[in-house]
Amino acid sequence: MPNEGSAGPRGDERSELERLQARITALEADKKARASRHRWRSFFSALLIVIGCILAPLAAVAAWTADEIGDTDRYVDTVAPLASDPDIQAAAANRVTNAVMEHIDLPTLLEGVAPADRPLAEKALGKLGDSLQSAIRSFVHDKSEEIVSSDTFKDFWTDANRRIHSAVDKALTGSGGGAVRINNDSVTVDLGPVVDQVKQRLIDEGMTAASKIPEVHTDFTVLRADDVGKVKTYFRILQMAGFWLPVLSVLLIAAGVLLSTHRRRILVVAALAFAFVMLLLGGGLTLFRVAYLNALPDTVSQPAAESVYDTLTRYMRTMVRMAVTLGLVVALAAWLSGHGRRATFVRQSWHSGIGSVRATADRAGMRTGPVGPFIRRHRTWITWILVGLAVLTSILWSHPTAMVIVGIALVWLLAMAAVEFLAGNPEEGHTRAADASPGQPTS
């Protein structure tokens, strides 16, 4: 009987141990399953973010292409200031001067002289030699500079580039006509109309020999590539992807962040990676600039080519700076909302500063009335609404810059400071009620 009585507890203990072992086994199996799922989630999260970051520079190029190639007015607005660029004006004046001087020589100058006096005039002018040629070139160059620095040249430049854009956008087959020429490796502007104006200016100044100059066509290179047709094919592809590729890049990065197990930390990494790849795009533009200018022939003015390249890529560089700033702002915001020691210290300092201002306002008799409790009840919703408005403003802003992103972030911070100030401390109302006299109503 004693043995049977002692066997009961041991049987219960054995049964309890078996249940505990089964529970531990189930927990370990569940832990392994969760670890396996986490590994797969982390893998696909990283994959989506990497693909999104790789597409980001292509998305920026696509957006720039859609603007510059797809929008004639924007392209014209971009290149219009080049007509006032000193390097462009100098290159155009030199090109026009060379074209005019090809048709002004000693026989041309002597056509207005009487046949009997020509031998003596030829002898006199011949002694002047190169000095006469230099004087004539200088005179022609001055008149050319007067034309290219006038409003007439600006109008000609704008009209020619508008037709350039139309021709490039359509076919790059030379169908632009007029002052626009599209060859196999370059896009040029025919300065013939400018030559005609210089010719007329020379005649007005007394150089009647200029009337003998025939119709002259001389090309001014605006864009050069080894194969314009092939480049145009790539541009058309990017142009079609100009809207969807940036959206796809952002969605992939966002999906990668949402799929991760540590979203805030991954958001910081993804935002910094996005800023880094866009910074690489900016460096690529600089390297391509050097390679592009080195590949130009000697007949193309280097300073003018630099001005054209810098002007055409100006909005691209603006977009790169904006994207880098956006990545840094998002990374900073995600880090500050985390649980790290430094981030917590910054948030506590923020709350303490606003709390001090609010305490001063309370001592001055300022009361928020029902606004404070309302904001406290709906603070989470208000915060997300402000975040949504900031994101929507960034998306709807036409061609935002880095300063626009910084401005939106600062406005959002001011709005959050106002929410924090108006929300107040939920214990303040109870404190004022406790400090009030027993029979005195609280405000």
Short mmCIF file of C-alpha atoms in Angstrom, two decimals:
data_model
loop_
_atom_site.label_atom_id
_atom_site.label_comp_id
_atom_site.label_asym_id
_atom_site.label_seq_id
_atom_site.Cartn_x
_atom_site.Cartn_y
_atom_site.Cartn_z
CA MET A 1 0.00 0.00 0.00
CA PRO A 2 2.77 2.57 0.81
CA ASN A 3 4.43 1.79 -2.51
CA GLU A 4 1.20 2.38 -4.39
CA GLY A 5 0.64 5.64 -2.52
CA SER A 6 4.15 6.86 -3.39
CA ALA A 7 3.76 5.85 -7.06
CA GLY A 8 0.90 8.28 -7.62
CA PRO A 9 2.91 11.50 -7.18
CA ARG A 10 5.77 10.17 -9.24
CA GLY A 11 3.32 9.31 -12.03
CA ASP A 12 1.93 12.86 -11.88
CA GLU A 13 5.44 14.33 -11.94
CA ARG A 14 6.35 12.15 -14.89
CA SER A 15 3.24 13.23 -16.74
CA GLU A 16 3.99 16.90 -15.98
CA LEU A 17 7.57 16.50 -17.21
CA GLU A 18 6.33 14.95 -20.42
CA ARG A 19 3.94 17.85 -20.97
CA LEU A 20 6.75 20.34 -20.30
CA GLN A 21 9.07 18.53 -22.71
CA ALA A 22 6.36 18.49 -25.37
CA ARG A 23 5.76 22.18 -24.78
CA ILE A 24 9.47 22.95 -25.07
CA THR A 25 9.71 20.87 -28.23
CA ALA A 26 6.77 22.73 -29.74
CA LEU A 27 8.26 26.09 -28.77
CA GLU A 28 11.61 25.17 -30.29
CA ALA A 29 9.92 24.01 -33.48
CA ASP A 30 7.91 27.22 -33.60
CA LYS A 31 11.08 29.23 -32.99
CA LYS A 32 12.84 27.47 -35.85
CA ALA A 33 9.85 28.06 -38.13
CA ARG A 34 9.78 31.75 -37.20
CA ALA A 35 13.54 32.01 -37.74
CA SER A 36 13.16 30.42 -41.16
CA ARG A 37 10.34 32.81 -42.04
CA HIS A 38 12.40 35.75 -40.77
CA ARG A 39 15.33 34.71 -42.93
CA TRP A 40 13.15 34.55 -46.02
CA ARG A 41 11.49 37.84 -45.14
CA SER A 42 14.88 39.46 -44.60
CA PHE A 43 16.16 38.05 -47.89
CA PHE A 44 13.22 39.31 -49.96
CA SER A 45 13.22 42.61 -48.05
CA ALA A 46 16.88 43.18 -48.91
CA LEU A 47 16.27 42.09 -52.51
CA LEU A 48 13.41 44.54 -53.02
CA ILE A 49 15.36 47.40 -51.48
CA VAL A 50 18.46 46.66 -53.58
CA ILE A 51 16.40 46.52 -56.79
CA GLY A 52 14.61 49.73 -55.85
CA CYS A 53 17.90 51.51 -55.14
CA ILE A 54 19.40 50.25 -58.41
CA LEU A 55 16.38 51.58 -60.29
CA ALA A 56 16.53 54.95 -58.51
CA PRO A 57 19.28 56.49 -60.72
CA LEU A 58 17.56 55.14 -63.84
CA ALA A 59 14.32 56.62 -62.55
CA ALA A 60 15.98 60.01 -62.14
CA VAL A 61 17.36 59.85 -65.69
CA ALA A 62 13.95 58.75 -66.97
CA ALA A 63 12.19 61.61 -65.21
CA TRP A 64 14.74 64.09 -66.57
CA THR A 65 14.38 62.63 -70.07
CA ALA A 66 10.60 62.85 -69.93
CA ASP A 67 10.91 66.52 -68.97
CA GLU A 68 13.59 67.55 -71.44
CA ILE A 69 12.54 65.39 -74.39
CA GLY A 70 8.81 65.25 -73.79
CA ASP A 71 8.20 68.90 -72.88
CA THR A 72 9.23 71.38 -75.56
CA ASP A 73 8.53 74.45 -73.45
CA ARG A 74 10.65 73.13 -70.59
CA TYR A 75 13.52 72.32 -72.96
CA VAL A 76 13.36 75.79 -74.50
CA ASP A 77 13.26 77.38 -71.05
CA THR A 78 16.34 75.34 -70.17
CA VAL A 79 18.48 76.34 -73.15
CA ALA A 80 17.17 79.89 -73.64
CA PRO A 81 19.71 81.41 -71.17
CA LEU A 82 22.52 80.00 -73.33
CA ALA A 83 21.92 82.81 -75.84
CA SER A 84 23.25 85.21 -73.20
CA ASP A 85 26.14 82.97 -72.17
CA PRO A 86 29.50 84.66 -72.99
CA ASP A 87 31.08 81.39 -74.13
CA ILE A 88 28.19 80.62 -76.49
CA GLN A 89 28.25 84.16 -77.87
CA ALA A 90 32.02 84.03 -78.38
CA ALA A 91 31.83 80.67 -80.15
CA ALA A 92 28.98 81.84 -82.41
CA ALA A 93 30.77 85.12 -83.21
CA ASN A 94 33.95 83.22 -84.14
CA ARG A 95 32.00 80.82 -86.32
CA VAL A 96 30.22 83.64 -88.15
CA THR A 97 33.46 85.59 -88.54
CA ASN A 98 35.23 82.60 -90.11
CA ALA A 99 32.31 82.07 -92.50
CA VAL A 100 32.32 85.71 -93.60
CA MET A 101 36.09 85.93 -93.95
CA GLU A 102 36.09 82.98 -96.33
CA HIS A 103 34.39 85.28 -98.86
CA ILE A 104 36.29 88.52 -98.24
CA ASP A 105 39.70 88.71 -99.91
CA LEU A 106 41.76 91.35 -101.74
CA PRO A 107 40.01 90.96 -105.14
CA THR A 108 36.65 91.32 -103.44
CA LEU A 109 37.70 94.53 -101.74
CA LEU A 110 38.96 95.99 -105.04
CA GLU A 111 35.82 95.30 -107.06
CA GLY A 112 34.52 98.77 -106.31
CA VAL A 113 37.75 100.45 -107.46
CA ALA A 114 38.05 101.80 -111.01
CA PRO A 115 39.94 99.40 -113.31
CA ALA A 116 42.62 102.01 -114.00
CA ASP A 117 43.31 102.48 -110.30
CA ARG A 118 43.33 98.80 -109.35
CA PRO A 119 47.05 98.11 -109.96
CA LEU A 120 48.04 100.97 -107.69
CA ALA A 121 45.49 99.95 -105.06
CA GLU A 122 46.62 96.31 -105.20
CA LYS A 123 50.20 97.41 -104.72
CA ALA A 124 49.30 99.61 -101.77
CA LEU A 125 47.07 97.03 -100.12
CA GLY A 126 49.51 94.25 -100.81
CA LYS A 127 52.17 95.98 -98.68
CA LEU A 128 49.79 95.90 -95.73
CA GLY A 129 49.63 92.12 -95.96
CA ASP A 130 48.54 90.31 -92.79
CA SER A 131 47.88 93.54 -90.90
CA LEU A 132 45.06 94.41 -93.35
CA GLN A 133 43.63 90.91 -93.03
CA SER A 134 43.73 91.16 -89.24
CA ALA A 135 42.08 94.57 -89.31
CA ILE A 136 39.27 93.31 -91.53
CA ARG A 137 38.80 90.19 -89.36
CA SER A 138 38.66 92.34 -86.24
CA PHE A 139 36.07 94.59 -87.88
CA VAL A 140 33.93 91.64 -88.97
CA HIS A 141 34.29 90.02 -85.53
CA ASP A 142 33.10 93.20 -83.81
CA LYS A 143 29.98 93.28 -85.98
CA SER A 144 29.40 89.59 -85.34
CA GLU A 145 29.61 90.16 -81.59
CA GLU A 146 27.12 92.99 -81.88
CA ILE A 147 24.65 90.66 -83.56
CA VAL A 148 25.06 87.66 -81.22
CA SER A 149 24.74 89.87 -78.15
CA SER A 150 21.49 91.40 -79.39
CA ASP A 151 17.91 90.37 -78.72
CA THR A 152 17.67 89.27 -82.34
CA PHE A 153 20.13 86.45 -81.70
CA LYS A 154 18.19 85.44 -78.55
CA ASP A 155 15.00 85.16 -80.59
CA PHE A 156 16.83 83.19 -83.29
CA TRP A 157 18.37 80.88 -80.68
CA THR A 158 15.02 80.21 -79.00
CA ASP A 159 13.26 79.52 -82.27
CA ALA A 160 16.05 77.25 -83.53
CA ASN A 161 16.12 75.22 -80.31
CA ARG A 162 12.36 74.85 -80.36
CA ARG A 163 12.67 73.29 -83.81
CA ILE A 164 15.65 71.23 -82.63
CA HIS A 165 13.52 69.77 -79.86
CA SER A 166 10.72 68.98 -82.26
CA ALA A 167 13.08 67.30 -84.71
CA VAL A 168 14.91 65.27 -82.05
CA ASP A 169 11.65 64.20 -80.49
CA LYS A 170 10.20 63.04 -83.79
CA ALA A 171 12.84 61.22 -85.77
CA LEU A 172 16.40 62.57 -85.77
CA THR A 173 16.38 62.17 -89.54
CA GLY A 174 17.01 65.74 -90.55
CA SER A 175 13.32 66.52 -90.99
CA GLY A 176 13.57 69.52 -88.71
CA GLY A 177 14.39 71.76 -91.66
CA GLY A 178 15.28 75.44 -91.60
CA ALA A 179 18.11 76.32 -89.28
CA VAL A 180 18.14 72.85 -87.71
CA ARG A 181 20.45 70.13 -88.98
CA ILE A 182 20.58 66.60 -87.55
CA ASN A 183 23.46 64.48 -88.79
CA ASN A 184 24.60 61.00 -87.81
CA ASP A 185 26.63 62.20 -84.88
CA SER A 186 25.51 65.71 -83.99
CA VAL A 187 22.66 68.19 -83.68
CA THR A 188 23.56 71.59 -85.09
CA VAL A 189 22.11 75.04 -85.63
CA ASP A 190 22.69 76.70 -89.00
CA LEU A 191 23.98 80.23 -88.31
CA GLY A 192 23.20 81.33 -91.87
CA PRO A 193 20.56 83.87 -90.73
CA VAL A 194 23.10 85.38 -88.33
CA VAL A 195 25.66 85.60 -91.15
CA ASP A 196 23.08 87.48 -93.24
CA GLN A 197 22.58 89.99 -90.44
CA VAL A 198 26.34 90.48 -90.06
CA LYS A 199 26.61 90.91 -93.82
CA GLN A 200 23.95 93.64 -93.75
CA ARG A 201 25.65 95.31 -90.80
CA LEU A 202 28.96 95.40 -92.74
CA ILE A 203 27.23 96.97 -95.74
CA ASP A 204 25.62 99.59 -93.51
CA GLU A 205 29.05 100.39 -92.06
CA GLY A 206 30.44 101.11 -95.53
CA MET A 207 32.01 97.77 -96.50
CA THR A 208 30.20 97.48 -99.82
CA ALA A 209 32.28 94.46 -100.76
CA ALA A 210 30.23 92.47 -98.25
CA SER A 211 27.30 92.64 -100.68
CA LYS A 212 29.21 90.16 -102.86
CA ILE A 213 29.14 87.51 -100.12
CA PRO A 214 26.84 84.69 -101.28
CA GLU A 215 24.38 82.85 -99.06
CA VAL A 216 26.46 81.18 -96.34
CA HIS A 217 25.56 78.22 -94.13
CA THR A 218 27.70 77.39 -91.13
CA ASP A 219 26.79 74.91 -88.41
CA PHE A 220 26.98 75.46 -84.66
CA THR A 221 27.03 72.15 -82.75
CA VAL A 222 24.54 71.96 -79.88
CA LEU A 223 24.78 68.24 -79.10
CA ARG A 224 27.16 65.56 -80.25
CA ALA A 225 27.12 61.79 -79.76
CA ASP A 226 28.75 58.81 -81.49
CA ASP A 227 25.35 57.57 -82.62
CA VAL A 228 22.49 60.00 -82.12
CA GLY A 229 19.96 57.47 -83.43
CA LYS A 230 20.96 54.86 -80.86
CA VAL A 231 21.01 57.42 -78.05
CA LYS A 232 17.58 58.56 -79.14
CA THR A 233 16.30 54.97 -78.90
CA TYR A 234 17.47 54.75 -75.30
CA PHE A 235 15.98 58.16 -74.60
CA ARG A 236 12.61 57.11 -75.97
CA ILE A 237 12.62 54.09 -73.68
CA LEU A 238 13.49 56.25 -70.70
CA GLN A 239 10.91 58.80 -71.76
CA MET A 240 8.16 56.18 -71.74
CA ALA A 241 9.33 55.05 -68.30
CA GLY A 242 9.63 58.63 -67.07
CA PHE A 243 6.62 58.36 -64.76
CA TRP A 244 6.37 54.67 -63.90
CA LEU A 245 10.04 53.96 -63.18
CA PRO A 246 10.29 56.44 -60.27
CA VAL A 247 7.00 55.10 -58.87
CA LEU A 248 8.25 51.51 -59.21
CA SER A 249 11.53 52.37 -57.48
CA VAL A 250 9.75 53.97 -54.51
CA LEU A 251 7.22 51.13 -54.25
CA LEU A 252 9.94 48.48 -54.25
CA ILE A 253 11.87 50.25 -51.48
CA ALA A 254 8.67 50.76 -49.48
CA ALA A 255 7.69 47.09 -49.92
CA GLY A 256 11.13 46.01 -48.77
CA VAL A 257 10.84 48.12 -45.64
CA LEU A 258 7.33 46.84 -44.84
CA LEU A 259 8.41 43.24 -45.37
CA SER A 260 11.36 43.51 -42.98
CA THR A 261 11.14 42.46 -39.32
CA HIS A 262 12.94 45.59 -38.04
CA ARG A 263 11.20 48.23 -40.11
CA ARG A 264 12.56 51.37 -38.52
CA ARG A 265 16.15 50.19 -38.71
CA ILE A 266 15.72 48.96 -42.28
CA LEU A 267 14.08 52.27 -43.24
CA VAL A 268 17.18 54.11 -42.06
CA VAL A 269 19.41 51.79 -44.09
CA ALA A 270 17.18 51.98 -47.18
CA ALA A 271 17.00 55.79 -47.05
CA LEU A 272 20.78 56.09 -46.71
CA ALA A 273 21.30 53.58 -49.54
CA PHE A 274 18.93 55.60 -51.73
CA ALA A 275 20.85 58.80 -50.96
CA PHE A 276 24.15 57.02 -51.71
CA VAL A 277 23.14 55.69 -55.15
CA MET A 278 21.80 59.12 -56.11
CA LEU A 279 25.11 60.60 -55.00
CA LEU A 280 26.80 58.10 -57.32
CA LEU A 281 24.60 59.38 -60.16
CA GLY A 282 25.84 62.91 -59.46
CA GLY A 283 29.42 61.66 -59.62
CA GLY A 284 28.62 59.84 -62.85
CA LEU A 285 27.38 63.07 -64.41
CA THR A 286 30.70 64.72 -63.56
CA LEU A 287 32.73 61.84 -65.01
CA PHE A 288 30.59 61.70 -68.15
CA ARG A 289 31.09 65.45 -68.58
CA VAL A 290 34.85 64.98 -68.74
CA ALA A 291 34.58 62.05 -71.16
CA TYR A 292 32.05 63.88 -73.36
CA LEU A 293 34.14 67.04 -73.64
CA ASN A 294 37.34 65.08 -74.34
CA ALA A 295 35.59 63.27 -77.20
CA LEU A 296 34.61 66.48 -78.99
CA PRO A 297 36.59 67.44 -82.12
CA ASP A 298 38.88 70.45 -82.13
CA THR A 299 36.42 72.40 -84.27
CA VAL A 300 33.94 72.56 -81.36
CA SER A 301 34.46 75.29 -78.79
CA GLN A 302 35.21 73.64 -75.44
CA PRO A 303 33.89 76.51 -73.27
CA ALA A 304 30.66 76.61 -75.30
CA ALA A 305 30.29 72.82 -75.07
CA GLU A 306 30.79 73.02 -71.31
CA SER A 307 28.06 75.64 -71.04
CA VAL A 308 25.65 73.54 -73.12
CA TYR A 309 26.35 70.38 -71.10
CA ASP A 310 26.04 72.13 -67.75
CA THR A 311 22.80 73.79 -68.81
CA LEU A 312 21.20 70.62 -70.15
CA THR A 313 22.11 68.64 -67.01
CA ARG A 314 21.24 71.44 -64.57
CA TYR A 315 17.83 70.01 -63.70
CA MET A 316 19.34 66.52 -63.41
CA ARG A 317 21.82 67.79 -60.83
CA THR A 318 19.00 69.60 -59.05
CA MET A 319 17.08 66.32 -58.96
CA VAL A 320 20.12 64.48 -57.58
CA ARG A 321 20.56 67.02 -54.78
CA MET A 322 16.85 66.81 -53.99
CA ALA A 323 16.91 63.00 -53.86
CA VAL A 324 20.00 62.92 -51.63
CA THR A 325 18.40 65.45 -49.28
CA LEU A 326 15.16 63.45 -49.23
CA GLY A 327 17.02 60.26 -48.34
CA LEU A 328 18.89 61.96 -45.52
CA VAL A 329 15.72 63.59 -44.14
CA VAL A 330 13.83 60.26 -44.14
CA ALA A 331 16.77 58.46 -42.52
CA LEU A 332 17.06 61.14 -39.85
CA ALA A 333 13.32 61.05 -39.14
CA ALA A 334 13.32 57.25 -38.86
CA TRP A 335 16.35 57.32 -36.55
CA LEU A 336 14.88 59.98 -34.28
CA SER A 337 11.68 57.96 -33.88
CA GLY A 338 13.64 54.92 -32.69
CA HIS A 339 14.46 53.64 -29.22
CA GLY A 340 18.19 54.33 -29.25
CA ARG A 341 19.78 56.22 -26.39
CA ARG A 342 20.77 59.24 -28.49
CA ALA A 343 17.44 59.38 -30.31
CA THR A 344 15.61 59.19 -26.97
CA PHE A 345 17.76 61.99 -25.59
CA VAL A 346 16.93 64.20 -28.59
CA ARG A 347 13.21 63.53 -28.21
CA GLN A 348 13.34 64.23 -24.48
CA SER A 349 15.12 67.50 -25.13
CA TRP A 350 12.45 68.38 -27.70
CA HIS A 351 9.62 67.62 -25.28
CA SER A 352 11.37 69.45 -22.44
CA GLY A 353 11.87 72.58 -24.55
CA ILE A 354 8.24 72.66 -25.66
CA GLY A 355 7.12 71.87 -22.12
CA SER A 356 9.05 74.86 -20.80
CA VAL A 357 7.39 77.15 -23.34
CA ARG A 358 3.99 75.72 -22.48
CA ALA A 359 4.58 76.19 -18.76
CA THR A 360 5.49 79.83 -19.38
CA ALA A 361 2.29 80.27 -21.40
CA ASP A 362 0.26 78.66 -18.60
CA ARG A 363 1.73 81.04 -16.04
CA ALA A 364 0.76 83.91 -18.33
CA GLY A 365 -2.85 82.68 -18.23
CA MET A 366 -3.03 81.03 -21.65
CA ARG A 367 -5.48 78.09 -21.84
CA THR A 368 -6.17 75.75 -24.75
CA GLY A 369 -9.70 74.93 -23.62
CA PRO A 370 -11.18 71.84 -25.34
CA VAL A 371 -8.46 71.87 -28.02
CA GLY A 372 -5.88 70.26 -25.74
CA PRO A 373 -7.96 67.19 -24.81
CA PHE A 374 -9.05 66.77 -28.44
CA ILE A 375 -5.45 66.78 -29.70
CA ARG A 376 -4.40 64.38 -26.93
CA ARG A 377 -7.13 61.92 -27.92
CA HIS A 378 -6.29 62.05 -31.62
CA ARG A 379 -2.55 62.80 -31.55
CA THR A 380 -1.61 59.64 -33.47
CA TRP A 381 -4.06 60.42 -36.25
CA ILE A 382 -2.97 64.05 -36.38
CA THR A 383 0.67 63.00 -36.62
CA TRP A 384 0.01 60.64 -39.53
CA ILE A 385 -2.14 63.24 -41.28
CA LEU A 386 0.75 65.71 -41.08
CA VAL A 387 3.13 63.07 -42.41
CA GLY A 388 0.74 62.37 -45.28
CA LEU A 389 0.44 66.06 -46.09
CA ALA A 390 4.25 66.40 -46.14
CA VAL A 391 4.58 63.42 -48.49
CA LEU A 392 1.73 64.64 -50.71
CA THR A 393 3.28 68.11 -50.92
CA SER A 394 6.62 66.61 -51.98
CA ILE A 395 4.91 64.52 -54.67
CA LEU A 396 2.69 67.28 -56.05
CA TRP A 397 5.38 69.97 -55.97
CA SER A 398 6.48 70.68 -59.53
CA HIS A 399 10.19 69.85 -59.76
CA PRO A 400 11.09 70.10 -56.05
CA THR A 401 14.62 71.08 -55.05
CA ALA A 402 16.73 70.21 -52.03
CA MET A 403 15.67 73.45 -50.36
CA VAL A 404 12.01 72.56 -50.96
CA ILE A 405 12.51 69.22 -49.16
CA VAL A 406 14.26 70.95 -46.27
CA GLY A 407 11.50 73.57 -46.15
CA ILE A 408 8.77 70.89 -46.05
CA ALA A 409 10.63 69.09 -43.24
CA LEU A 410 10.96 72.32 -41.23
CA VAL A 411 7.27 73.17 -41.71
CA TRP A 412 6.38 69.65 -40.55
CA LEU A 413 8.54 70.11 -37.45
CA LEU A 414 6.84 73.42 -36.70
CA ALA A 415 3.44 71.76 -37.09
CA MET A 416 4.48 68.95 -34.74
CA ALA A 417 5.75 71.52 -32.25
CA ALA A 418 2.37 73.24 -32.39
CA VAL A 419 0.61 69.91 -31.79
CA GLU A 420 2.89 69.18 -28.83
CA PHE A 421 2.32 72.65 -27.41
CA LEU A 422 -1.48 72.55 -27.78
CA ALA A 423 -1.79 68.99 -26.53
CA GLY A 424 -0.26 69.96 -23.20
CA ASN A 425 0.28 67.57 -20.33
CA PRO A 426 -2.79 65.49 -19.41
CA GLU A 427 -1.85 65.80 -15.74
CA GLU A 428 -1.86 69.61 -15.83
CA GLY A 429 -5.64 69.86 -15.66
CA HIS A 430 -5.74 67.54 -12.65
CA THR A 431 -2.96 69.53 -10.98
CA ARG A 432 -4.81 72.82 -11.41
CA ALA A 433 -8.02 71.24 -10.10
CA ALA A 434 -6.24 69.90 -7.02
CA ASP A 435 -4.62 73.27 -6.33
CA ALA A 436 -7.94 75.11 -6.56
CA SER A 437 -10.02 75.92 -3.48
CA PRO A 438 -12.59 73.24 -2.47
CA GLY A 439 -15.55 75.44 -3.26
CA GLN A 440 -13.99 77.26 -6.19
CA PRO A 441 -14.71 76.04 -9.75
CA THR A 442 -11.69 75.26 -11.88
CA SER A 443 -11.14 76.90 -15.21
#
